[in-house]
CSV table of C-alpha atoms and ligand atoms in Angstrom, one decimal:
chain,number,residue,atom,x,y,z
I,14,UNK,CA,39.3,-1.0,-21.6
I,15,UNK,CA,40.9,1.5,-19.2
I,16,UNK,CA,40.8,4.9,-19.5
I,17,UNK,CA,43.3,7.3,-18.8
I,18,UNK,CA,43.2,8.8,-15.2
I,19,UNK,CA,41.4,12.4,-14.4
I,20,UNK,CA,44.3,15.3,-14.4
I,21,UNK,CA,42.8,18.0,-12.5
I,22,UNK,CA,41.2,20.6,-14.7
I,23,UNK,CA,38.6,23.5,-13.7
I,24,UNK,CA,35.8,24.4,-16.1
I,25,UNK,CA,33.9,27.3,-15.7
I,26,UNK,CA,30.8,29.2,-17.9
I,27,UNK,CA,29.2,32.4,-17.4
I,28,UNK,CA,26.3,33.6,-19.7
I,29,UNK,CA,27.4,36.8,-21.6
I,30,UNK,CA,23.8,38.5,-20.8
I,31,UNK,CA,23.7,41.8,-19.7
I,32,UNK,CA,26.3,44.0,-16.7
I,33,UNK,CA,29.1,42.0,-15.2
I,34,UNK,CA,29.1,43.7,-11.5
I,35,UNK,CA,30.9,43.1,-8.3
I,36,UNK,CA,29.4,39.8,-7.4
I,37,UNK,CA,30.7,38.5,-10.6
I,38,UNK,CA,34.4,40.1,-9.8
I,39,UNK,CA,34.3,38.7,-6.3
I,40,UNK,CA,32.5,35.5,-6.6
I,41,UNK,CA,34.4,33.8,-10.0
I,42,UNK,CA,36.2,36.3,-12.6
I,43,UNK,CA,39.1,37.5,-9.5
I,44,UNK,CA,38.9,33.7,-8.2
I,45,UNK,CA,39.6,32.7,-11.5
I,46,UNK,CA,42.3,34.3,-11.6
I,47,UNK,CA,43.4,33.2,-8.3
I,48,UNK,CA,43.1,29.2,-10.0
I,49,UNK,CA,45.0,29.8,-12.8
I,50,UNK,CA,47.9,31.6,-11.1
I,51,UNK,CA,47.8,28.8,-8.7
I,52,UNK,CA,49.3,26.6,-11.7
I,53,UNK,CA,45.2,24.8,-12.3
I,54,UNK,CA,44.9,24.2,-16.0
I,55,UNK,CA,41.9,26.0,-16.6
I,56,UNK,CA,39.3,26.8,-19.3
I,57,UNK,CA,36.9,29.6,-19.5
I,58,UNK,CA,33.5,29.8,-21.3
I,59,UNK,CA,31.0,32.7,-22.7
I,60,UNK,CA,28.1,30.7,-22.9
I,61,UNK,CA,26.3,31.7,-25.7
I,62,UNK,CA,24.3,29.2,-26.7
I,63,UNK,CA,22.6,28.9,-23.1
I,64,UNK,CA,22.2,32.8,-23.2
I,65,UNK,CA,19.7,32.0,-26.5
I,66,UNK,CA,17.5,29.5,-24.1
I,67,UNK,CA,16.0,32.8,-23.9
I,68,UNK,CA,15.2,35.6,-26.2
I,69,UNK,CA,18.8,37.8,-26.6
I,70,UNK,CA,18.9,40.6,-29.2
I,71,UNK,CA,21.4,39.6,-31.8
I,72,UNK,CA,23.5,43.4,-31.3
I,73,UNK,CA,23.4,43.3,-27.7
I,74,UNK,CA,24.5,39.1,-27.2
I,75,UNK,CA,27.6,40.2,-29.6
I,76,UNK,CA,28.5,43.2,-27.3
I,77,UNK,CA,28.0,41.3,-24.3
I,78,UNK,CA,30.3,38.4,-25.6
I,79,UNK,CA,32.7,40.9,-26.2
I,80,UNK,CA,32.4,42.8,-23.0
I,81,UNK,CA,32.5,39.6,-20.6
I,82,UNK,CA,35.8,38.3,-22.4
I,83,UNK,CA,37.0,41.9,-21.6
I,84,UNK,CA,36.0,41.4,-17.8
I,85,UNK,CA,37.7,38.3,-17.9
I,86,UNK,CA,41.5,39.4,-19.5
I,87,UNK,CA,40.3,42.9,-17.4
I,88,UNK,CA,40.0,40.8,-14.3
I,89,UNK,CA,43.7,39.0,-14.3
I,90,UNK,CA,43.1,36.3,-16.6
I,91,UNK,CA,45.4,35.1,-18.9
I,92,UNK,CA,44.4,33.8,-22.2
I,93,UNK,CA,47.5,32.6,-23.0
I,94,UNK,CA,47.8,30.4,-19.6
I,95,UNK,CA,44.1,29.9,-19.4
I,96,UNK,CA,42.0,28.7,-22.4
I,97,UNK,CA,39.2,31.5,-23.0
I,98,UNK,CA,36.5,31.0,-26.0
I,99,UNK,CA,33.3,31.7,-26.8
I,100,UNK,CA,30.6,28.5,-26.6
I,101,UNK,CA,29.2,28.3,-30.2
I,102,UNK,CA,32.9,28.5,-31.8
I,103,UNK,CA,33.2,24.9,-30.4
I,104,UNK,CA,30.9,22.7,-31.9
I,105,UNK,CA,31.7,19.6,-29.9
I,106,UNK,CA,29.8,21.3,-26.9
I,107,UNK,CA,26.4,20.8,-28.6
I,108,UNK,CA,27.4,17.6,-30.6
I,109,UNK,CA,28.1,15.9,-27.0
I,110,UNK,CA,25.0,17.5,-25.8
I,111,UNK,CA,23.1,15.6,-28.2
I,112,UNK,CA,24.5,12.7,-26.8
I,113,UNK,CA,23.5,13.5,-23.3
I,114,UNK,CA,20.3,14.6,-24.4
I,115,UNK,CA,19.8,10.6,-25.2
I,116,UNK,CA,21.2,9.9,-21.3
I,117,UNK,CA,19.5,12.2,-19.4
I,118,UNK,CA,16.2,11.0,-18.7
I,119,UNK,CA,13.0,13.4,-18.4
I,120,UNK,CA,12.5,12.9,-15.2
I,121,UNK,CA,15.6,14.0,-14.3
I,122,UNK,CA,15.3,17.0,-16.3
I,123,UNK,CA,11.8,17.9,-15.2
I,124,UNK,CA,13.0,18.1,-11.4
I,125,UNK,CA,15.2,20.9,-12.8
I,126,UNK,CA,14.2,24.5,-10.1
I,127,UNK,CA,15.9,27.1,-12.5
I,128,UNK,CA,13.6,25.4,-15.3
I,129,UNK,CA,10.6,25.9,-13.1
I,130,UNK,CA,12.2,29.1,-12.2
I,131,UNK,CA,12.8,31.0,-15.6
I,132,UNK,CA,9.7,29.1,-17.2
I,133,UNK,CA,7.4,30.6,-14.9
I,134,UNK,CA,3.2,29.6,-15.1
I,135,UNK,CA,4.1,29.4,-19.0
I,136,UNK,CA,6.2,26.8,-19.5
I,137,UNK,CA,4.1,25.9,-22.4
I,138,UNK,CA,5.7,28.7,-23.9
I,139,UNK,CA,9.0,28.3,-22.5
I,140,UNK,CA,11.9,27.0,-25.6
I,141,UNK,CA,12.7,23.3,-25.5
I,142,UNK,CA,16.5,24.6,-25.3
I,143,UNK,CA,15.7,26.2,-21.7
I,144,UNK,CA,14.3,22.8,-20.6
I,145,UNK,CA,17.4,20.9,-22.3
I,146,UNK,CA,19.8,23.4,-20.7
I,147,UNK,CA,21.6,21.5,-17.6
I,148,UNK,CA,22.1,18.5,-20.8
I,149,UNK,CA,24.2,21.5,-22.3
I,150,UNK,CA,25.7,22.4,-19.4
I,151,UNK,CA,26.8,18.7,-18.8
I,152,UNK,CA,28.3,18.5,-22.1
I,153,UNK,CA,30.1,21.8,-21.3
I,154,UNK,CA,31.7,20.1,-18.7
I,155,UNK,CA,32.0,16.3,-19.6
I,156,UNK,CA,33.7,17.2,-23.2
I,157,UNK,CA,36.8,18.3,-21.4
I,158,UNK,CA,36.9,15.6,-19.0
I,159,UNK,CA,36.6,18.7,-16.0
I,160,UNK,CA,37.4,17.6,-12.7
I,161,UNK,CA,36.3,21.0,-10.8
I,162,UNK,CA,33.3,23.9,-11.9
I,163,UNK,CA,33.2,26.7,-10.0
I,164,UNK,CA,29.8,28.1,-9.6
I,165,UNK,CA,27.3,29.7,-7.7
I,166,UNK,CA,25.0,27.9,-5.3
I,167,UNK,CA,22.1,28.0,-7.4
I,168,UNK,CA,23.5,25.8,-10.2
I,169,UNK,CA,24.5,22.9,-7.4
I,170,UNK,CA,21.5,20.9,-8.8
I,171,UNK,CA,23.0,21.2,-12.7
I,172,UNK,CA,26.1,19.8,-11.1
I,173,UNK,CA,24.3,17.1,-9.4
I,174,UNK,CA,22.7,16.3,-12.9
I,175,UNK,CA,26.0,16.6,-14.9
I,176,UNK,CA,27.4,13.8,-12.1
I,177,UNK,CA,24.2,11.6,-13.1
I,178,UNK,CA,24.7,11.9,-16.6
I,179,UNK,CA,28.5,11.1,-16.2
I,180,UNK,CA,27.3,8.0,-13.8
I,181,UNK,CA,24.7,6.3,-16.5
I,182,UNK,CA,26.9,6.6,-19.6
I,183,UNK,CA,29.8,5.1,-18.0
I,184,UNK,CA,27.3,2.3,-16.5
I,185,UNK,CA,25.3,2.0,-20.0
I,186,UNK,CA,28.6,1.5,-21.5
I,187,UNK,CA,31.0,0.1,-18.6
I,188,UNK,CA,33.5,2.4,-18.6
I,189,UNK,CA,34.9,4.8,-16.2
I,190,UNK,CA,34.9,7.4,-19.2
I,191,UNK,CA,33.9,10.8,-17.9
I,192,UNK,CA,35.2,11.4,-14.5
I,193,UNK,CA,32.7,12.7,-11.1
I,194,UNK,CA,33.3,16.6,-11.5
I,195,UNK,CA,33.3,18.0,-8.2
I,196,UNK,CA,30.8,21.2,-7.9
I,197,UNK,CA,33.4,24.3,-6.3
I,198,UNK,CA,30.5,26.5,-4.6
I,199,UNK,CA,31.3,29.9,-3.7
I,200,UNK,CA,30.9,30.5,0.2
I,201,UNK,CA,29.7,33.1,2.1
I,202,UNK,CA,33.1,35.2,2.3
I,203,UNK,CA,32.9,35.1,-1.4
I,204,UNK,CA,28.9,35.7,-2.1
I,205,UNK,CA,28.1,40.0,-2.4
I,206,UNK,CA,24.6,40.9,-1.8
I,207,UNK,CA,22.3,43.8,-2.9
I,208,UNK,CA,23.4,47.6,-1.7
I,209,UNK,CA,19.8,48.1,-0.9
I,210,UNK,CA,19.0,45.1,1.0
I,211,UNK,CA,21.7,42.5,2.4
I,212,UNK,CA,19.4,39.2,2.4
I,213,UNK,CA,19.2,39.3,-1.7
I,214,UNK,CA,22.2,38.6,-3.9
I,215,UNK,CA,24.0,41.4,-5.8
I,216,UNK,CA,22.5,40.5,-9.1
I,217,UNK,CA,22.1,41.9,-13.0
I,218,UNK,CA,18.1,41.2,-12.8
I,219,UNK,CA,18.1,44.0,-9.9
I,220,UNK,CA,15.9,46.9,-11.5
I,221,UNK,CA,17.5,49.2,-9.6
I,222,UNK,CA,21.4,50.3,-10.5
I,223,UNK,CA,22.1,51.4,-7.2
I,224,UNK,CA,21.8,48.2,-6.0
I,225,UNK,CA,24.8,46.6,-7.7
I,226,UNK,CA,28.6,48.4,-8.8
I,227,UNK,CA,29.2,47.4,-12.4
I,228,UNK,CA,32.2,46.4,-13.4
I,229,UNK,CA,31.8,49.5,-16.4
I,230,UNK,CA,31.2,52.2,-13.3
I,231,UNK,CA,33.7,54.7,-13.2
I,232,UNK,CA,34.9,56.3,-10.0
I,233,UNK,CA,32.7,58.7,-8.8
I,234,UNK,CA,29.7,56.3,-10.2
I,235,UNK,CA,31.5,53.6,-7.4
I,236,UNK,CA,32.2,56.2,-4.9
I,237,UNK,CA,28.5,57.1,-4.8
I,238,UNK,CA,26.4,54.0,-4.9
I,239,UNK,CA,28.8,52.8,-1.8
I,240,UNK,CA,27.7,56.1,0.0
I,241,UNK,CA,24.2,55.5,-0.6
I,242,UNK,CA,24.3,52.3,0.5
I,243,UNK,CA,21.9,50.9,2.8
I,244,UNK,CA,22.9,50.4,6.3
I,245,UNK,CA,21.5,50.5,9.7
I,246,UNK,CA,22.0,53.9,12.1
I,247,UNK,CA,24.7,51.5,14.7
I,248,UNK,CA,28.3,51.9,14.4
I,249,UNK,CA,30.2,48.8,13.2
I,250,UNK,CA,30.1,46.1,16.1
I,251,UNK,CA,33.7,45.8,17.7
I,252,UNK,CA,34.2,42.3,16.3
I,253,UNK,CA,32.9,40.1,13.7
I,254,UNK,CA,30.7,38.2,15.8
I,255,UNK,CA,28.2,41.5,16.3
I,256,UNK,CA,27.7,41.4,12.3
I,257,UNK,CA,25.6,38.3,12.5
I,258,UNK,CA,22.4,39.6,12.7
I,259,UNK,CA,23.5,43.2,10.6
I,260,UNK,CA,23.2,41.9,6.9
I,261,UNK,CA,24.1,45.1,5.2
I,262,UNK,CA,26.6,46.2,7.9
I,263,UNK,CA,28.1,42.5,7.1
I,264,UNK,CA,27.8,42.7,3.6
I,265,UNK,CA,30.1,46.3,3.2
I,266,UNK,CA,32.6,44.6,5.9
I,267,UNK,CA,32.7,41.1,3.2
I,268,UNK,CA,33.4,43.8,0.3
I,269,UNK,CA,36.1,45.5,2.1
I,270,UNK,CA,37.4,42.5,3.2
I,271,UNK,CA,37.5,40.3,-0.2
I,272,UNK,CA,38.6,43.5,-2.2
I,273,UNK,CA,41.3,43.9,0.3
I,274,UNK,CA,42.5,40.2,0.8
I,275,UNK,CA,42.2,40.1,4.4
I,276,UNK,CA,39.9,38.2,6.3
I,277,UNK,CA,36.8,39.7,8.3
I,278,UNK,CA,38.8,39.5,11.9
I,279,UNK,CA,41.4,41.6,10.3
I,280,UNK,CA,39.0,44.2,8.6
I,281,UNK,CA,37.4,44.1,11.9
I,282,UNK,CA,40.4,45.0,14.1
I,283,UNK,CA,40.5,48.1,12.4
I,284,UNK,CA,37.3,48.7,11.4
I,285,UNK,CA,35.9,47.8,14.5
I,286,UNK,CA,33.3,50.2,16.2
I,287,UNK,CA,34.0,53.2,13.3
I,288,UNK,CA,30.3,54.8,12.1
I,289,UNK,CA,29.7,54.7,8.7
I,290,UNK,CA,30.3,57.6,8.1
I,291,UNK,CA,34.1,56.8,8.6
I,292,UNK,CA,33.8,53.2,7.1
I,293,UNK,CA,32.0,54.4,3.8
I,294,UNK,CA,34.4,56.4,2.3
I,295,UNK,CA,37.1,53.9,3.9
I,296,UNK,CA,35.5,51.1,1.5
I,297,UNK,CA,34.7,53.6,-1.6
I,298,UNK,CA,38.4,54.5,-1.9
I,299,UNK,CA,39.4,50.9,-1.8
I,300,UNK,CA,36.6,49.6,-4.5
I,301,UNK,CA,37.7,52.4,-6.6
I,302,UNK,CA,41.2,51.7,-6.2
I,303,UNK,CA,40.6,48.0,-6.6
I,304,UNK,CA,38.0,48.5,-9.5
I,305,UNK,CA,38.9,51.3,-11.8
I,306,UNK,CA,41.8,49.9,-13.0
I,307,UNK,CA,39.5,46.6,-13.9
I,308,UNK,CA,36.9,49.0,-16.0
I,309,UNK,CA,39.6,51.1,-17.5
I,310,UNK,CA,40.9,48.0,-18.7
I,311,UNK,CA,38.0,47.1,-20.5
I,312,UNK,CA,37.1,50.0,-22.1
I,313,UNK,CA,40.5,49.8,-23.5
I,314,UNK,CA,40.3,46.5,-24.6
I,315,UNK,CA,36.8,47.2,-25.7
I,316,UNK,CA,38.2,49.7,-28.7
I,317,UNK,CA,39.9,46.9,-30.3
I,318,UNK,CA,36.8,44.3,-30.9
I,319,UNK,CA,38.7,42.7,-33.5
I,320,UNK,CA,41.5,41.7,-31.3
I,321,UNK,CA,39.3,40.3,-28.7
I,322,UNK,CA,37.9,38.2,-31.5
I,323,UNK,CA,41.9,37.1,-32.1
I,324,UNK,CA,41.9,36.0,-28.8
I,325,UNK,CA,38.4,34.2,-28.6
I,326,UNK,CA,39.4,32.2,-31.7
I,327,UNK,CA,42.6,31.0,-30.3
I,328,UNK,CA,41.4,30.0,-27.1
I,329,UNK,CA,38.2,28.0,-29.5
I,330,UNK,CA,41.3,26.3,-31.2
I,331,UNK,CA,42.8,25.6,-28.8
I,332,UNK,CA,39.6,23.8,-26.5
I,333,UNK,CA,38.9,21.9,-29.7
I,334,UNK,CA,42.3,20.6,-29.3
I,335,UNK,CA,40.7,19.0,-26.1
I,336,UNK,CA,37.0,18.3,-27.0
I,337,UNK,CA,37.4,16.9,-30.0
I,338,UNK,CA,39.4,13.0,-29.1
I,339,UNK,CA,37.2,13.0,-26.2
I,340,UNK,CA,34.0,14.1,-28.4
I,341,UNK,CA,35.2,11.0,-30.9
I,342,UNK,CA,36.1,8.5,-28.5
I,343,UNK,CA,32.9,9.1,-26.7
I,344,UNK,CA,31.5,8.1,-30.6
I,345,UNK,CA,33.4,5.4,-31.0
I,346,UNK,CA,32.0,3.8,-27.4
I,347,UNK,CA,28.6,4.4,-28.3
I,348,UNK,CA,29.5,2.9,-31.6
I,349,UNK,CA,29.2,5.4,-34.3
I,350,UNK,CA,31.3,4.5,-37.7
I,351,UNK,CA,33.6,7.0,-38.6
I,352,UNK,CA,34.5,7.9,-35.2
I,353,UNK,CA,37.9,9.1,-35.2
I,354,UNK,CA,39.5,9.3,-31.7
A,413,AMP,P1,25.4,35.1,-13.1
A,413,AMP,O1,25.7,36.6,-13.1
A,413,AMP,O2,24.4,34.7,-12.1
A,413,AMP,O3,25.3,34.4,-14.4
A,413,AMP,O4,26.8,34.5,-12.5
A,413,AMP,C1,28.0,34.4,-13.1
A,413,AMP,C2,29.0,34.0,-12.0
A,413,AMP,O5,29.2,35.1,-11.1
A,413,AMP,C3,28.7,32.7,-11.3
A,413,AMP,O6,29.9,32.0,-11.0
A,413,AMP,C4,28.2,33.2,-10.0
A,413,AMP,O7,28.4,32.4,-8.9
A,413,AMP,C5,28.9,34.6,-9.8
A,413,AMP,N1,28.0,35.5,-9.1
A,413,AMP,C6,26.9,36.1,-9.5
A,413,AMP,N2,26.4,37.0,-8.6
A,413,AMP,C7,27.2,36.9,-7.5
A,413,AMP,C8,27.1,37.5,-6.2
A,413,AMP,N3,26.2,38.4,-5.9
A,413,AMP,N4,28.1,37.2,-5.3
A,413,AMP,C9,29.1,36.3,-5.7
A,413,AMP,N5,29.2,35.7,-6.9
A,413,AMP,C10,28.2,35.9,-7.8
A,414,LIG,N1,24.5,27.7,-16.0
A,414,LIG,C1,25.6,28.5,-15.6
A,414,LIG,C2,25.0,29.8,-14.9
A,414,LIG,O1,24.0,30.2,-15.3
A,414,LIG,C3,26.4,28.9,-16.7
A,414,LIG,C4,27.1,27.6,-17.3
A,414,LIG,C5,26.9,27.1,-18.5
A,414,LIG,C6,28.1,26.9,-16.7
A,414,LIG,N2,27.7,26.0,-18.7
A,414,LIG,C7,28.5,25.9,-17.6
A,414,LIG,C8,28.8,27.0,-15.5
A,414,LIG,C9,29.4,24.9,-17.3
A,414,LIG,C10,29.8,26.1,-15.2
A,414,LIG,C11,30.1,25.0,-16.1
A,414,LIG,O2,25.7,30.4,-14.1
């Protein structure tokens, strides 16, 4: 039987654990944006249920749920364009996992780095939900029939996976069912690295706060860390060819340059040659300027938890509305009675 063609739709997840920062802004929540205001249907996940692959206080998972839904609507996006929910309030998401669970094979899974990764020496001791991850993550995907996920480079393999699953259910069954979801990696321009040393990623598992600016910093907390950010003694190069081999130097010019919407040339034609001391406070005013709107927003937001919960609800009804013929029809292939597509 033939299935409907693939309509372009983006799917994205982020794990509500601990601060979102400027790598986060940058690198998906303010491209996001950019998607859905370029007319993309797109859908937006807290991932909840891969957050509890590892141990997550119950208080602190609820807060962070909260807060990352905040840093979402905070960061430009819509939830009345966009859909925006929360992971365990969609219970086709795990249902369809199962499924995949029964596709993916385990040597497939066991070739999995971030399981290696996170599980350490003791993966003995590591949940089974942390190996079954990337089956989750498929199902994420796959239940809404996604055509594009957004993500950072280091969950390229989980795509890679998620288009194997896709490949041997629609063999298994021959049918083009789930469609080939193209991985969207964020490049270079878009990738923000550590404020104390530019080879590492801007990243919430940094122990040290100055090496990242939350997305909760207020301004002179923003203002600061940029001024105490590492950098060599030079003055900016004249052109963006002289950053190559000056990570950190690169690194502040990428930040002005994404937060300003310009490219690197153009940051760099008037930028160009200026000591830090000049360029520092140039890129402080524009981070606050750029971010303390964003954090303002979400503390405001913040103080009314229960309409955030509104919104998460509706944005769950309204994924269901998606997952759930494509969660039965998947049943109904496989050959479950009572499938109701
Ligand atoms: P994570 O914080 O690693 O769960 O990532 C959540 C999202 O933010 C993913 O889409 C990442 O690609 C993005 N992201 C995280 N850190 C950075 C960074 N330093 N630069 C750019 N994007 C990032
Ligand atoms: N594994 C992703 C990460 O850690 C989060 C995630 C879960 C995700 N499900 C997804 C990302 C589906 C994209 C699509 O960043």
């Amino acid at each position: 039987m033939a299935e409907p063609a693939f309509t372009p739709r983006v799917f994205s997840g982020i794990q509500p654990t601990g601060n979102l920062h400027l790598g986060n802004y940058l690198g998906a929540l303010k491209r996001f944006a950019e998607t859905q205001n370029a007319g993309i249907s797109s859908i937006y996940c807290m991932v909840d249920l891969h957050a509890i692959t590892v141990w997550q206080d119950p208080s602190e998972l609820r807060h962070a749920t909260r807060e990352l839904a905040a840093g979402f609507i905070a960061s430009g996006l819509d939830p009345r364009q966009s859909i925006l929910f929360n992971q365990s309030q969609v219970p086709e998401h795990t249902q369809m996992a199962w499924v995949f669970n029964c596709v993916a094979r385990m040597g497939w899974m066991k070739r999995m780095t971030q399981f290696k990764d996170k599980a350490g020496k003791n993966a003995e001791q590591a949940s089974l939900g942390l190996f079954g991850y990337p089956a989750l993550m498929a199902a994420d995907i796959l239940v809404y029939h996604a055509t594009h996920v957004p993500v950072g480079e280091d969950q390229k393999q989980h795509l890679e996976l998620t288009q194997e699953i896709a490949r041997k259910f629609n063999h298994d069954y021959g049918l083009e069912f789930f469609p080939e979801t193209q991985p969207v990696i964020e490049g270079a321009a878009t990738r923000v690295m550590s404020l104390r040393d530019g080879s590492r990623k801007m990243s919430k598992s940094d122990p040290s706060d100055m090496s990242r600016i939350n997305l909760t910093d207020d301004a002179d907390t923003i203002a600061r860390k940029i001024r105490k950010a590492k950098t060599d003694p030079e003055p900016l190069p004249a052109d963006a060819d002289g950053l190559e081999d000056r990570p950190e130097a690169r690194n502040l010019v990428n930040i002005y340059a994404a937060l300003s919407d310009q490219s690197v040339d153009q940051v760099m034609r008037d930028a160009g040659g200026k000591p830090f001391s000049e360029f520092k406070p140039m890129l402080a005013d524009l981070a606050v300027e750029k971010l303390a709107p964003i954090s303002s927003e979400m503390s405001r937001l913040m103080q009314d938890v229960a309409e955030i919960d509104r919104i998460l609800a509706d944005g769950a009804d309204r994924a269901r509305a998606i997952a759930h013929p494509i969660l039965q029809r998947t049943y109904e292939i496989i050959g479950m009675v009572g499938a109701k597509p």
